[in-house]
Amino acid sequence: MTSVWSSPERPAYPHQALAVVLQVRAGRLVVMLWRRANEPFAGAWALPGGPLLADETLGASVARQLASKVEVRQLSHLEQLETRSDPGRDPRGRTVATAYLGLVPSHLDPALPADTAWHPTDALPGTAFDHGSIVGSALGRLRAKLSYTNVGFALAPPSFSIAELRDIYVAALGYEVTATNLQRVLLRRGVLAATGETAPPGRAGGRPAMLYRFAAPALEVTDPFAVLKPPSGRGHAAS
Amino acid sequence: MTSVWSSPERPAYPHQALAVVLQVRAGRLVVMLWRRANEPFAGAWALPGGPLLADETLGASVARQLASKVEVRQLSHLEQLETRSDPGRDPRGRTVATAYLGLVPSHLDPALPADTAWHPTDALPGTAFDHGSIVGSALGRLRAKLSYTNVGFALAPPSFSIAELRDIYVAALGYEVTATNLQRVLLRRGVLAATGETAPPGRAGGRPAMLYRFAAPALEVTDPFAVLKPPSGRGHAAS
DNA sequence: GCAAAAGTGTTACAATTACACCCATGC
DNA sequence: GCATGGGTGTAATTGTAACACTTTTGC
């Protein structure tokens, strides 16, 4: 076989890179969507994204597409999610789309184009194509990883009190988490480190909160095996 | 925009579906590879796969490609892994490839074409393209899912003793697991169910083994939150 | 009876949740 | 001082690893 380029046996397809960019704002988990002006799905909200160009990887493509929405420097994490290939997913013709999950720390407020806005993930507007279900996949991925990795670093500001971090986790997970237990779990695993600084109390008083930061600036798996762990190599201590 | 088909702004690419088909045979985790006859990578071993056709999904494409290697009915599980898009991954020209993880139960021995064979995952031969690293991703995915889902069903025969299941887990995980603990964990979670049958002991004697089966025939998440579980809704019982 | 293999009982350990209590600050 | 918010101590619970022991068979 001399060429891999398009032929009846090897058709080619435009490929899109899509981004599900999530952030916690005002205690809610929100997703970045832009409003389509044209058909199909005119007026519906869609994920940012666009065509994969000839000499870029999908990761680079997503970053490039997002550059028109947010500064890429503001993205604290980007990972591949999944690839959608339903021939009917775009009524104009076949496209294949690979979705990425992007996270923005809660202290940033990127300027967005006029047609782009944040939407709460628990009350999505009408979405174009299969983008609503892609957002659902992204939420599942984020929630799972909050439990066994340190992804929280990507949603949190550089320095924070446990109460602030708790609010972020509650918004992202969608259920209550107590500050006490969150602190224990993350400190025990070495995911958090104290900065030595404290935050001044609010106008109602109260003890000043210690400030923490995430110990590692990139994704790590902190709880690799929930069960069926490798053997410890020693018996438990005899009495 | 009137067309999404190929244009300088919307280039199109041949898209491949690849399969990492894993099975436990003779106590080892093996992967199905075929030997390339032609350049590039002539003589190297590659993952089964081929072009995505015009009106099929990636999942259907993988199943179709695999049909020439194994009966698709023998695949007990198939899930999407990841998509590789490095422009240089194929020296002949750009292709995008989406890899799937496929599992075959250990009691089946599909007839394979002459150029296709099983290879132990802990001693891979020289592989073509980025296929070696894709196999690595697949192993990571399988090992993680053995811990928090019931994927084991896809590697095991319909009915088995705990000792047989233990051998499968050991081969797949790459470290020792005791039959006792495996049984406890899986029974507690309701992943296993007793069939009521027993297996006759070997020629050396021994107590007959009870036979079990997996309670659900499809993938389920059995341990969704290792930590940061949702609140129980009640305090612990007061004395 | 003895060896072999399977399964159960029990203990030890680890991690986490829940909750009471103490600490530090503003007013 | 007192309310408020933050943090620590501690008990209860759960789940799992480790290992001894019993059960059931072939020879």
Short mmCIF file of C-alpha atoms (C1' of nucleotides) in Angstrom, two decimals:
data_model
loop_
_atom_site.label_atom_id
_atom_site.label_comp_id
_atom_site.label_asym_id
_atom_site.label_seq_id
_atom_site.Cartn_x
_atom_site.Cartn_y
_atom_site.Cartn_z
CA MET A 1 0.00 0.00 0.00
CA THR A 2 1.67 3.15 -1.15
CA SER A 3 -0.57 5.89 0.18
CA VAL A 4 -2.79 6.26 3.17
CA TRP A 5 -4.60 9.22 1.70
CA SER A 6 -8.19 9.28 0.78
CA SER A 7 -9.50 6.55 -1.49
CA PRO A 8 -12.75 4.60 -1.64
CA GLU A 9 -11.25 2.14 0.83
CA ARG A 10 -9.73 4.83 2.98
CA PRO A 11 -12.15 7.70 3.17
CA ALA A 12 -11.08 10.81 5.07
CA TYR A 13 -13.07 12.95 7.44
CA PRO A 14 -12.81 16.43 8.86
CA HIS A 15 -11.86 16.05 12.48
CA GLN A 16 -12.85 18.47 15.20
CA ALA A 17 -11.30 19.11 18.56
CA LEU A 18 -13.83 20.14 21.21
CA ALA A 19 -13.26 21.44 24.70
CA VAL A 20 -15.40 21.05 27.79
CA VAL A 21 -13.98 23.87 29.89
CA LEU A 22 -15.17 23.76 33.47
CA GLN A 23 -14.75 26.19 36.33
CA VAL A 24 -16.26 26.73 39.74
CA ARG A 25 -17.76 30.22 39.93
CA ALA A 26 -19.84 31.51 42.78
CA GLY A 27 -20.21 28.04 44.21
CA ARG A 28 -21.45 26.43 41.00
CA LEU A 29 -19.74 24.26 38.46
CA VAL A 30 -20.06 25.97 35.08
CA VAL A 31 -19.15 25.09 31.51
CA MET A 32 -18.07 27.41 28.74
CA LEU A 33 -20.44 27.45 25.75
CA TRP A 34 -20.88 29.71 22.76
CA ARG A 35 -24.11 30.52 21.04
CA ARG A 36 -24.41 29.40 17.44
CA ALA A 37 -25.55 32.09 15.04
CA ASN A 38 -25.99 29.87 12.00
CA GLU A 39 -27.71 26.67 11.06
CA PRO A 40 -27.63 23.95 12.01
CA PHE A 41 -28.67 24.46 15.60
CA ALA A 42 -28.79 28.25 15.23
CA GLY A 43 -29.39 29.75 18.66
CA ALA A 44 -28.30 26.62 20.48
CA TRP A 45 -25.25 26.54 22.71
CA ALA A 46 -22.17 24.61 21.63
CA LEU A 47 -18.79 23.60 22.96
CA PRO A 48 -15.83 25.62 21.74
CA GLY A 49 -13.77 23.80 19.16
CA GLY A 50 -12.93 23.62 15.53
CA PRO A 51 -11.07 21.77 12.84
CA LEU A 52 -7.91 19.79 13.38
CA LEU A 53 -5.30 21.32 11.09
CA ALA A 54 -2.79 19.49 8.98
CA ASP A 55 0.20 19.48 11.27
CA GLU A 56 -1.06 19.77 14.79
CA THR A 57 -1.95 17.19 17.39
CA LEU A 58 -5.43 17.13 18.87
CA GLY A 59 -4.09 18.56 22.10
CA ALA A 60 -2.48 21.46 20.30
CA SER A 61 -5.63 21.97 18.28
CA VAL A 62 -7.80 22.30 21.35
CA ALA A 63 -5.37 24.76 22.85
CA ARG A 64 -5.36 26.78 19.65
CA GLN A 65 -9.15 26.84 19.38
CA LEU A 66 -9.48 27.88 22.99
CA ALA A 67 -7.02 30.72 22.53
CA SER A 68 -9.82 32.75 20.97
CA LYS A 69 -11.91 32.20 24.11
CA VAL A 70 -9.52 32.25 27.04
CA GLU A 71 -5.83 32.69 27.40
CA VAL A 72 -4.40 29.23 27.29
CA ARG A 73 -2.20 30.11 30.23
CA GLN A 74 -5.34 30.25 32.32
CA LEU A 75 -6.09 26.61 31.68
CA SER A 76 -4.67 24.65 34.57
CA HIS A 77 -5.39 21.23 33.14
CA LEU A 78 -6.28 19.66 29.81
CA GLU A 79 -6.86 15.99 29.14
CA GLN A 80 -8.43 13.92 26.39
CA LEU A 81 -11.92 12.67 27.09
CA GLU A 82 -13.38 10.66 24.23
CA THR A 83 -14.00 10.60 20.50
CA ARG A 84 -17.47 10.73 18.98
CA SER A 85 -17.98 9.21 15.57
CA ASP A 86 -21.69 8.78 14.99
CA PRO A 87 -22.09 9.42 11.23
CA GLY A 88 -25.23 11.44 11.93
CA ARG A 89 -23.85 13.64 14.68
CA ASP A 90 -23.54 16.62 12.33
CA PRO A 91 -26.42 17.03 9.87
CA ARG A 92 -24.15 18.76 7.35
CA GLY A 93 -21.98 15.74 6.85
CA ARG A 94 -19.79 13.34 8.63
CA THR A 95 -17.30 14.62 11.17
CA VAL A 96 -15.36 12.93 13.90
CA ALA A 97 -14.86 14.91 17.10
CA THR A 98 -12.45 14.37 19.96
CA ALA A 99 -13.44 16.06 23.20
CA TYR A 100 -11.06 17.34 25.83
CA LEU A 101 -11.65 18.29 29.43
CA GLY A 102 -10.19 21.68 30.40
CA LEU A 103 -10.18 23.22 33.85
CA VAL A 104 -9.83 26.84 34.93
CA PRO A 105 -8.97 27.78 38.52
CA SER A 106 -11.74 29.54 40.39
CA HIS A 107 -9.83 32.75 41.01
CA LEU A 108 -9.51 33.62 37.33
CA ASP A 109 -12.14 35.46 35.34
CA PRO A 110 -11.11 35.29 31.72
CA ALA A 111 -12.61 37.84 29.36
CA LEU A 112 -14.93 36.01 26.97
CA PRO A 113 -16.13 36.92 23.47
CA ALA A 114 -19.66 38.32 23.24
CA ASP A 115 -21.18 35.05 22.03
CA THR A 116 -19.55 32.98 24.77
CA ALA A 117 -20.69 32.50 28.34
CA TRP A 118 -20.52 30.23 31.36
CA HIS A 119 -23.51 28.01 32.07
CA PRO A 120 -24.25 26.03 35.23
CA THR A 121 -23.76 22.35 34.56
CA ASP A 122 -26.86 21.48 36.54
CA ALA A 123 -29.08 23.58 34.26
CA LEU A 124 -27.69 23.38 30.76
CA PRO A 125 -29.42 25.32 28.00
CA GLY A 126 -30.39 23.66 24.74
CA THR A 127 -27.17 22.32 23.24
CA ALA A 128 -26.14 21.67 19.66
CA PHE A 129 -25.09 18.31 18.22
CA ASP A 130 -24.13 15.75 20.86
CA HIS A 131 -22.51 18.40 23.00
CA GLY A 132 -24.87 17.99 25.92
CA SER A 133 -23.94 14.38 26.33
CA ILE A 134 -20.25 15.21 25.97
CA VAL A 135 -20.59 17.63 28.87
CA GLY A 136 -22.11 14.77 30.83
CA SER A 137 -19.07 12.61 30.14
CA ALA A 138 -16.79 15.40 31.27
CA LEU A 139 -18.65 15.80 34.56
CA GLY A 140 -18.36 12.10 35.23
CA ARG A 141 -14.65 12.14 34.53
CA LEU A 142 -14.02 15.15 36.75
CA ARG A 143 -16.04 13.77 39.64
CA ALA A 144 -14.32 10.43 39.54
CA LYS A 145 -10.87 11.98 39.39
CA LEU A 146 -11.54 14.30 42.32
CA SER A 147 -11.77 11.17 44.41
CA TYR A 148 -8.55 9.37 43.48
CA THR A 149 -6.26 12.06 42.06
CA ASN A 150 -5.17 15.57 42.96
CA VAL A 151 -7.13 17.24 40.09
CA GLY A 152 -8.50 19.63 42.65
CA PHE A 153 -5.36 21.69 42.07
CA ALA A 154 -6.73 22.65 38.69
CA LEU A 155 -9.93 24.10 40.10
CA ALA A 156 -8.43 25.89 43.10
CA PRO A 157 -6.48 29.13 43.34
CA PRO A 158 -2.77 28.95 44.21
CA SER A 159 -3.52 29.43 47.89
CA PHE A 160 -6.76 28.84 49.78
CA SER A 161 -8.30 28.03 53.11
CA ILE A 162 -9.85 24.63 53.71
CA ALA A 163 -13.29 26.25 53.71
CA GLU A 164 -12.69 27.71 50.27
CA LEU A 165 -11.45 24.39 48.98
CA ARG A 166 -14.47 22.70 50.46
CA ASP A 167 -16.77 25.03 48.53
CA ILE A 168 -14.97 24.11 45.32
CA TYR A 169 -15.29 20.39 45.95
CA VAL A 170 -18.95 20.71 46.88
CA ALA A 171 -19.69 22.61 43.69
CA ALA A 172 -17.80 20.15 41.52
CA LEU A 173 -19.04 16.96 43.18
CA GLY A 174 -22.62 18.09 43.65
CA TYR A 175 -22.93 16.87 47.22
CA GLU A 176 -21.86 17.97 50.67
CA VAL A 177 -18.31 17.43 51.87
CA THR A 178 -17.21 18.48 55.33
CA ALA A 179 -14.17 20.69 55.67
CA THR A 180 -12.82 18.49 58.45
CA ASN A 181 -12.77 15.31 56.42
CA LEU A 182 -11.58 16.96 53.25
CA GLN A 183 -8.62 18.34 55.16
CA ARG A 184 -7.78 14.98 56.71
CA VAL A 185 -7.93 13.05 53.48
CA LEU A 186 -5.90 15.50 51.45
CA LEU A 187 -3.30 16.14 54.14
CA ARG A 188 -2.82 12.46 54.84
CA ARG A 189 -2.15 11.80 51.20
CA GLY A 190 0.31 14.64 51.03
CA VAL A 191 -1.81 16.37 48.40
CA LEU A 192 -2.01 19.60 50.40
CA ALA A 193 0.82 21.53 52.01
CA ALA A 194 0.50 24.41 54.48
CA THR A 195 1.85 27.71 53.19
CA GLY A 196 2.43 29.09 56.68
CA GLU A 197 0.24 32.08 55.87
CA THR A 198 -3.18 32.77 57.29
CA ALA A 199 -6.18 34.59 55.88
CA PRO A 200 -7.66 37.43 57.93
CA PRO A 201 -11.07 36.61 59.37
CA GLY A 202 -14.21 38.16 57.91
CA ARG A 203 -16.03 41.10 59.47
CA ALA A 204 -17.88 38.78 61.83
CA GLY A 205 -14.61 37.66 63.39
CA GLY A 206 -13.55 34.10 63.78
CA ARG A 207 -10.23 32.36 63.90
CA PRO A 208 -7.96 33.18 60.97
CA ALA A 209 -7.85 30.37 58.46
CA MET A 210 -4.57 28.71 57.61
CA LEU A 211 -3.75 28.82 53.93
CA TYR A 212 -2.78 25.75 51.96
CA ARG A 213 -1.61 24.99 48.47
CA PHE A 214 -1.54 21.80 46.42
CA ALA A 215 1.82 20.12 46.82
CA ALA A 216 2.12 19.07 43.18
CA PRO A 217 1.33 21.35 40.25
CA ALA A 218 0.29 18.57 37.89
CA LEU A 219 -2.02 15.61 37.84
CA GLU A 220 -1.05 12.67 40.02
CA VAL A 221 -2.94 9.57 40.98
CA THR A 222 -3.03 9.60 44.75
CA ASP A 223 -5.16 6.55 45.48
CA PRO A 224 -4.37 4.07 42.73
CA PHE A 225 -5.97 0.94 44.16
CA ALA A 226 -9.17 1.12 46.13
CA VAL A 227 -9.03 -2.63 46.67
CA LEU A 228 -6.95 -5.56 45.47
CA LYS A 229 -3.82 -3.72 46.41
CA PRO A 230 -0.47 -5.34 45.76
CA PRO A 231 0.74 -7.38 48.74
CA SER A 232 2.53 -5.42 51.42
CA GLY A 233 5.56 -7.67 51.44
CA ARG A 234 5.41 -8.22 55.17
CA GLY A 235 2.88 -9.71 57.51
CA HIS A 236 1.16 -7.42 59.96
CA ALA A 237 3.15 -6.89 63.15
CA ALA A 238 2.87 -9.78 65.58
CA SER A 239 1.86 -8.88 69.10
CA MET B 1 -20.44 27.77 6.26
CA THR B 2 -22.10 25.54 3.76
CA SER B 3 -19.93 22.47 3.76
CA VAL B 4 -17.87 20.72 6.36
CA TRP B 5 -16.02 18.71 3.80
CA SER B 6 -12.40 19.04 3.07
CA SER B 7 -11.03 22.49 2.32
CA PRO B 8 -7.78 24.23 3.17
CA GLU B 9 -9.36 25.31 6.45
CA ARG B 10 -10.95 21.94 7.09
CA PRO B 11 -8.54 19.26 6.04
CA ALA B 12 -9.65 15.65 6.26
CA TYR B 13 -7.74 12.64 7.46
CA PRO B 14 -7.99 8.91 7.12
CA HIS B 15 -9.06 7.60 10.48
CA GLN B 16 -8.13 4.21 11.84
CA ALA B 17 -9.78 2.10 14.48
CA LEU B 18 -7.32 -0.05 16.42
CA ALA B 19 -7.99 -2.78 18.93
CA VAL B 20 -5.94 -3.87 21.90
CA VAL B 21 -7.40 -7.31 22.43
CA LEU B 22 -6.30 -8.87 25.71
CA GLN B 23 -6.77 -12.33 27.12
CA VAL B 24 -5.37 -14.38 29.94
CA ARG B 25 -3.84 -17.57 28.56
CA ALA B 26 -1.82 -20.05 30.54
CA GLY B 27 -1.53 -17.62 33.41
CA ARG B 28 -0.22 -14.73 31.35
CA LEU B 29 -1.88 -11.62 30.04
CA VAL B 30 -1.45 -11.59 26.28
CA VAL B 31 -2.26 -9.18 23.48
CA MET B 32 -3.24 -9.98 19.92
CA LEU B 33 -0.78 -8.66 17.32
CA TRP B 34 -0.21 -9.30 13.64
CA ARG B 35 3.06 -9.24 11.85
CA ARG B 36 3.44 -6.61 9.17
CA ALA B 37 4.70 -7.92 5.85
CA ASN B 38 5.19 -4.55 4.18
CA GLU B 39 6.92 -1.27 4.87
CA PRO B 40 6.78 0.73 6.96
CA PHE B 41 7.71 -1.40 9.95
CA ALA B 42 7.89 -4.60 7.89
CA GLY B 43 8.39 -7.50 10.25
CA ALA B 44 7.22 -5.53 13.26
CA TRP B 45 4.09 -6.46 15.18
CA ALA B 46 1.04 -4.23 15.03
CA LEU B 47 -2.39 -3.94 16.56
CA PRO B 48 -5.30 -5.17 14.46
CA GLY B 49 -7.29 -2.36 12.95
CA GLY B 50 -8.03 -0.53 9.79
CA PRO B 51 -9.81 2.36 8.17
CA LEU B 52 -13.00 3.90 9.45
CA LEU B 53 -15.54 3.58 6.65
CA ALA B 54 -18.00 6.19 5.53
CA ASP B 55 -21.06 5.16 7.46
CA GLU B 56 -19.89 3.29 10.50
CA THR B 57 -19.10 4.41 14.02
CA LEU B 58 -15.68 3.76 15.46
CA GLY B 59 -17.10 1.03 17.65
CA ALA B 60 -18.63 -0.71 14.66
CA SER B 61 -15.42 -0.28 12.74
CA VAL B 62 -13.34 -1.98 15.39
CA ALA B 63 -15.79 -4.84 15.52
CA ARG B 64 -15.68 -5.18 11.75
CA GLN B 65 -11.88 -5.14 11.60
CA LEU B 66 -11.65 -7.70 14.34
CA ALA B 67 -14.06 -9.99 12.55
CA SER B 68 -11.18 -11.09 10.33
CA LYS B 69 -9.19 -12.08 13.42
CA VAL B 70 -11.66 -13.44 15.93
CA GLU B 71 -15.35 -13.98 15.96
CA VAL B 72 -16.81 -10.85 17.40
CA ARG B 73 -19.09 -12.97 19.52
CA GLN B 74 -16.03 -14.06 21.43
CA LEU B 75 -15.29 -10.52 22.56
CA SER B 76 -16.82 -10.10 25.98
CA HIS B 77 -16.10 -6.40 26.30
CA LEU B 78 -15.13 -3.50 24.09
CA GLU B 79 -14.55 0.08 25.17
CA GLN B 80 -12.94 3.15 23.72
CA LEU B 81 -9.48 3.93 25.01
CA GLU B 82 -7.95 7.02 23.44
CA THR B 83 -7.21 8.76 20.17
CA ARG B 84 -3.70 9.32 18.86
CA SER B 85 -3.10 12.23 16.53
CA ASP B 86 0.63 12.86 16.32
CA PRO B 87 1.14 13.99 12.71
CA GLY B 88 4.27 11.87 12.49
CA ARG B 89 2.83 8.67 13.89
CA ASP B 90 2.60 7.11 10.44
CA PRO B 91 5.57 7.84 8.17
CA ARG B 92 3.39 7.44 5.06
CA GLY B 93 1.23 10.41 5.93
CA ARG B 94 -1.04 11.72 8.53
CA THR B 95 -3.59 9.44 10.14
CA VAL B 96 -5.63 9.70 13.27
CA ALA B 97 -6.22 6.50 15.20
CA THR B 98 -8.72 5.66 17.90
CA ALA B 99 -7.81 2.70 20.05
CA TYR B 100 -10.26 0.35 21.73
CA LEU B 101 -9.76 -2.13 24.52
CA GLY B 102 -11.22 -5.57 23.79
CA LEU B 103 -11.31 -8.52 26.15
CA VAL B 104 -11.65 -12.25 25.44
CA PRO B 105 -12.60 -14.72 28.18
CA SER B 106 -9.88 -17.14 29.12
CA HIS B 107 -11.77 -20.28 28.15
CA LEU B 108 -11.98 -19.36 24.46
CA ASP B 109 -9.27 -20.10 21.94
CA PRO B 110 -10.21 -18.30 18.75
CA ALA B 111 -8.63 -19.48 15.55
CA LEU B 112 -6.25 -16.79 14.32
CA PRO B 113 -4.92 -16.01 10.83
CA ALA B 114 -1.38 -17.13 10.11
CA ASP B 115 0.14 -13.68 10.58
CA THR B 116 -1.59 -13.10 13.90
CA ALA B 117 -0.55 -14.32 17.33
CA TRP B 118 -0.84 -13.68 21.04
CA HIS B 119 2.12 -12.04 22.77
CA PRO B 120 2.75 -11.74 26.50
CA THR B 121 2.25 -8.14 27.58
CA ASP B 122 5.28 -8.28 29.82
CA ALA B 123 7.58 -9.13 26.91
CA LEU B 124 6.29 -7.36 23.85
CA PRO B 125 8.11 -7.85 20.58
CA GLY B 126 9.14 -4.86 18.47
CA THR B 127 5.96 -2.98 17.64
CA ALA B 128 5.03 -0.75 14.74
CA PHE B 129 3.99 2.90 14.95
CA ASP B 130 2.94 3.98 18.43
CA HIS B 131 1.28 0.65 19.08
CA GLY B 132 3.55 -0.33 21.94
CA SER B 133 2.56 2.71 23.92
CA ILE B 134 -1.11 2.14 23.11
CA VAL B 135 -0.82 -1.34 24.59
CA GLY B 136 0.61 0.32 27.69
CA SER B 137 -2.43 2.56 27.98
CA ALA B 138 -4.71 -0.43 27.64
CA LEU B 139 -2.94 -2.30 30.42
CA GLY B 140 -3.28 0.70 32.71
CA ARG B 141 -6.97 0.99 31.96
CA LEU B 142 -7.63 -2.70 32.54
CA ARG B 143 -5.70 -2.82 35.79
CA ALA B 144 -7.45 0.22 37.19
CA LYS B 145 -10.88 -1.09 36.25
CA LEU B 146 -10.26 -4.49 37.81
CA SER B 147 -10.14 -2.68 41.12
CA TYR B 148 -13.32 -0.62 41.00
CA THR B 149 -15.55 -2.36 38.44
CA ASN B 150 -16.64 -5.87 37.61
CA VAL B 151 -14.58 -6.06 34.35
CA GLY B 152 -13.27 -9.35 35.57
CA PHE B 153 -16.37 -10.92 34.03
CA ALA B 154 -14.90 -10.22 30.61
CA LEU B 155 -11.72 -12.17 31.29
CA ALA B 156 -13.28 -15.12 33.09
CA PRO B 157 -15.21 -18.11 31.76
CA PRO B 158 -18.94 -18.35 32.52
CA SER B 159 -18.28 -20.44 35.60
CA PHE B 160 -15.10 -20.81 37.63
CA SER B 161 -13.64 -21.64 41.00
CA ILE B 162 -12.15 -18.91 43.15
CA ALA B 163 -8.70 -20.34 42.50
CA GLU B 164 -9.20 -20.07 38.74
CA LEU B 165 -10.43 -16.51 39.09
CA ARG B 166 -7.46 -15.70 41.26
CA ASP B 167 -5.09 -16.90 38.54
CA ILE B 168 -6.82 -14.60 36.06
CA TYR B 169 -6.55 -11.59 38.34
CA VAL B 170 -2.92 -12.32 39.11
CA ALA B 171 -2.08 -12.53 35.42
CA ALA B 172 -3.95 -9.34 34.59
CA LEU B 173 -2.75 -7.29 37.55
CA GLY B 174 0.81 -8.53 37.53
CA TYR B 175 1.04 -9.11 41.26
CA GLU B 176 -0.12 -11.64 43.78
CA VAL B 177 -3.69 -11.70 45.02
CA THR B 178 -4.87 -14.23 47.56
CA ALA B 179 -7.90 -16.32 46.78
CA THR B 180 -9.31 -15.61 50.23
CA ASN B 181 -9.32 -11.85 49.90
CA LEU B 182 -10.45 -11.88 46.30
CA GLN B 183 -13.43 -13.97 47.28
CA ARG B 184 -14.34 -11.73 50.18
CA VAL B 185 -14.14 -8.52 48.23
CA LEU B 186 -16.10 -9.73 45.25
CA LEU B 187 -18.75 -11.54 47.25
CA ARG B 188 -19.28 -8.59 49.55
CA ARG B 189 -19.90 -6.33 46.62
CA GLY B 190 -22.31 -8.76 45.08
CA VAL B 191 -20.12 -9.09 42.00
CA LEU B 192 -19.95 -12.87 42.31
CA ALA B 193 -22.79 -15.33 42.78
CA ALA B 194 -22.51 -19.02 43.64
CA THR B 195 -23.78 -21.37 40.96
CA GLY B 196 -24.42 -24.19 43.41
CA GLU B 197 -22.17 -26.50 41.39
CA THR B 198 -18.78 -27.76 42.41
CA ALA B 199 -15.73 -28.73 40.41
CA PRO B 200 -14.21 -32.19 40.94
CA PRO B 201 -10.82 -32.08 42.64
CA GLY B 202 -7.65 -32.81 40.71
CA ARG B 203 -5.80 -36.09 40.75
CA ALA B 204 -3.98 -35.09 43.92
CA GLY B 205 -7.26 -34.88 45.80
CA GLY B 206 -8.48 -31.91 47.72
CA ARG B 207 -11.81 -30.45 48.60
CA PRO B 208 -14.04 -29.82 45.57
CA ALA B 209 -14.18 -26.16 44.66
CA MET B 210 -17.47 -24.29 44.60
CA LEU B 211 -18.19 -22.70 41.24
CA TYR B 212 -19.15 -19.07 40.87
CA ARG B 213 -20.24 -16.77 38.10
CA PHE B 214 -20.29 -13.01 37.74
CA ALA B 215 -23.67 -11.68 38.79
CA ALA B 216 -23.89 -9.07 36.01
CA PRO B 217 -23.01 -9.77 32.39
CA ALA B 218 -21.95 -6.20 31.59
CA LEU B 219 -19.64 -3.56 32.96
CA GLU B 220 -20.71 -1.94 36.22
CA VAL B 221 -18.89 0.37 38.55
CA THR B 222 -18.89 -1.38 41.88
CA ASP B 223 -16.82 1.00 43.99
CA PRO B 224 -17.53 4.47 42.61
CA PHE B 225 -15.98 6.61 45.32
CA ALA B 226 -12.84 5.48 47.07
CA VAL B 227 -13.00 8.57 49.26
CA LEU B 228 -15.06 11.74 49.51
CA LYS B 229 -18.20 9.68 49.44
CA PRO B 230 -21.55 11.46 49.52
CA PRO B 231 -22.82 11.89 53.08
CA SER B 232 -24.64 8.90 54.47
CA GLY B 233 -27.66 10.92 55.49
CA ARG B 234 -27.54 9.63 59.04
CA GLY B 235 -25.07 9.81 61.83
CA HIS B 236 -23.45 6.63 62.99
CA ALA B 237 -25.60 4.69 65.41
CA ALA B 238 -25.51 6.14 68.93
CA SER B 239 -24.82 3.64 71.69
"C1'" DG C 1 -4.26 -42.12 57.72
"C1'" DC C 2 -2.00 -38.62 55.06
"C1'" DA C 3 -1.33 -35.14 51.71
"C1'" DA C 4 -3.55 -31.75 48.93
"C1'" DA C 5 -6.75 -28.26 47.81
"C1'" DA C 6 -10.66 -25.23 49.13
"C1'" DG C 7 -13.09 -22.48 52.06
"C1'" DT C 8 -14.24 -20.19 56.71
"C1'" DG C 9 -13.23 -17.91 61.12
"C1'" DT C 10 -10.79 -14.61 63.35
"C1'" DT C 11 -7.70 -11.02 64.24
"C1'" DA C 12 -5.14 -7.03 63.04
"C1'" DC C 13 -4.82 -2.99 60.65
"C1'" DA C 14 -5.93 1.11 57.98
"C1'" DA C 15 -8.76 4.65 56.39
"C1'" DT C 16 -12.63 7.38 56.77
"C1'" DT C 17 -16.83 9.47 58.66
"C1'" DA C 18 -19.06 11.81 62.26
"C1'" DC C 19 -19.14 14.79 65.94
"C1'" DA C 20 -17.71 17.11 70.20
"C1'" DC C 21 -14.71 20.34 71.77
"C1'" DC C 22 -11.11 23.87 71.89
"C1'" DC C 23 -8.80 28.06 69.59
"C1'" DA C 24 -8.41 32.81 67.76
"C1'" DT C 25 -10.42 36.82 66.29
"C1'" DG C 26 -13.91 41.10 65.69
"C1'" DC C 27 -17.11 43.73 67.88
"C1'" DG D 1 -17.71 38.62 77.00
"C1'" DC D 2 -19.82 36.62 73.24
"C1'" DA D 3 -20.71 35.33 68.69
"C1'" DT D 4 -18.41 33.53 64.71
"C1'" DG D 5 -15.64 30.90 62.00
"C1'" DG D 6 -11.46 27.56 62.07
"C1'" DG D 7 -9.10 23.62 63.56
"C1'" DT D 8 -8.07 19.42 66.47
"C1'" DG D 9 -9.21 15.33 69.25
"C1'" DT D 10 -11.52 11.25 69.45
"C1'" DA D 11 -14.83 7.64 68.88
"C1'" DA D 12 -17.38 4.71 65.81
"C1'" DT D 13 -17.57 2.32 61.69
"C1'" DT D 14 -16.27 0.12 57.73
"C1'" DG D 15 -13.55 -2.53 54.81
"C1'" DT D 16 -9.59 -5.13 53.78
"C1'" DA D 17 -5.17 -7.92 54.54
"C1'" DA D 18 -3.22 -11.66 56.85
"C1'" DC D 19 -3.20 -16.09 58.61
"C1'" DA D 20 -4.70 -20.13 61.26
"C1'" DC D 21 -7.74 -23.74 60.99
"C1'" DT D 22 -11.40 -26.76 59.40
"C1'" DT D 23 -13.55 -29.29 55.56
"C1'" DT D 24 -13.47 -32.55 51.84
"C1'" DT D 25 -11.48 -35.22 48.71
"C1'" DG D 26 -7.78 -38.88 46.28
"C1'" DC D 27 -4.59 -42.21 47.14
#
